[in-house]
Amino acid sequence: YEMSTLEEVGLEIGLTRERVRQIQVEALKRLRSIMEKEGLSGETVFS
C-alpha cells in the first residue's frame, strides 16, 4: 500500500490540500474519542 500526500488525495477528490488536512484531523479526533470510550489504546489497535 502506497502513501499519498494530502495534495494527491485532494486532487483525486476535488478538495484543497488544506481541506483534506482538516478532514484528517477531525477523523483522528473522532477515532481517539471512540477508542477512549471503548477502553482501547493505540498500542492495542495498531500492534
Short mmCIF file of C-alpha atoms in Angstrom, two decimals:
data_model
loop_
_atom_site.label_atom_id
_atom_site.label_comp_id
_atom_site.label_asym_id
_atom_site.label_seq_id
_atom_site.Cartn_x
_atom_site.Cartn_y
_atom_site.Cartn_z
CA TYR A 1 0.00 0.00 0.00
CA GLU A 2 1.43 3.34 -1.07
CA MET A 3 1.05 6.53 0.95
CA SER A 4 -0.46 9.58 -0.77
CA THR A 5 0.20 13.20 0.04
CA LEU A 6 -2.62 15.47 1.13
CA GLU A 7 -2.31 17.24 -2.21
CA GLU A 8 -2.64 13.97 -4.17
CA VAL A 9 -5.74 12.99 -2.21
CA GLY A 10 -7.22 16.45 -2.73
CA LEU A 11 -6.67 16.30 -6.47
CA GLU A 12 -8.37 12.89 -6.66
CA ILE A 13 -11.48 14.00 -4.79
CA GLY A 14 -11.65 17.67 -5.76
CA LEU A 15 -10.65 19.28 -2.47
CA THR A 16 -7.79 21.51 -1.43
CA ARG A 17 -4.82 20.11 0.45
CA GLU A 18 -5.89 22.19 3.48
CA ARG A 19 -9.44 20.80 3.46
CA VAL A 20 -8.10 17.24 3.27
CA ARG A 21 -5.88 18.03 6.27
CA GLN A 22 -8.87 19.41 8.21
CA ILE A 23 -10.89 16.27 7.48
CA GLN A 24 -7.96 14.09 8.55
CA VAL A 25 -7.60 15.95 11.86
CA GLU A 26 -11.33 15.65 12.58
CA ALA A 27 -11.36 11.94 11.72
CA LEU A 28 -8.43 11.27 14.05
CA LYS A 29 -10.18 13.15 16.87
CA ARG A 30 -13.29 11.02 16.38
CA LEU A 31 -11.24 7.82 16.29
CA ARG A 32 -9.44 8.76 19.53
CA SER A 33 -12.78 9.51 21.18
CA ILE A 34 -14.24 6.15 20.16
CA MET A 35 -11.12 4.33 21.31
CA GLU A 36 -11.24 6.05 24.71
CA LYS A 37 -14.92 5.13 25.14
CA GLU A 38 -14.10 1.50 24.32
CA GLY A 39 -11.09 1.47 26.63
CA LEU A 40 -8.63 0.87 23.81
CA SER A 41 -5.19 2.35 23.35
CA GLY A 42 -3.32 3.00 20.13
CA GLU A 43 -0.89 0.26 21.08
CA THR A 44 -3.72 -2.25 21.34
CA VAL A 45 -5.24 -1.34 18.00
CA PHE A 46 -2.10 -0.90 15.93
CA SER A 47 0.08 -3.73 17.25
#
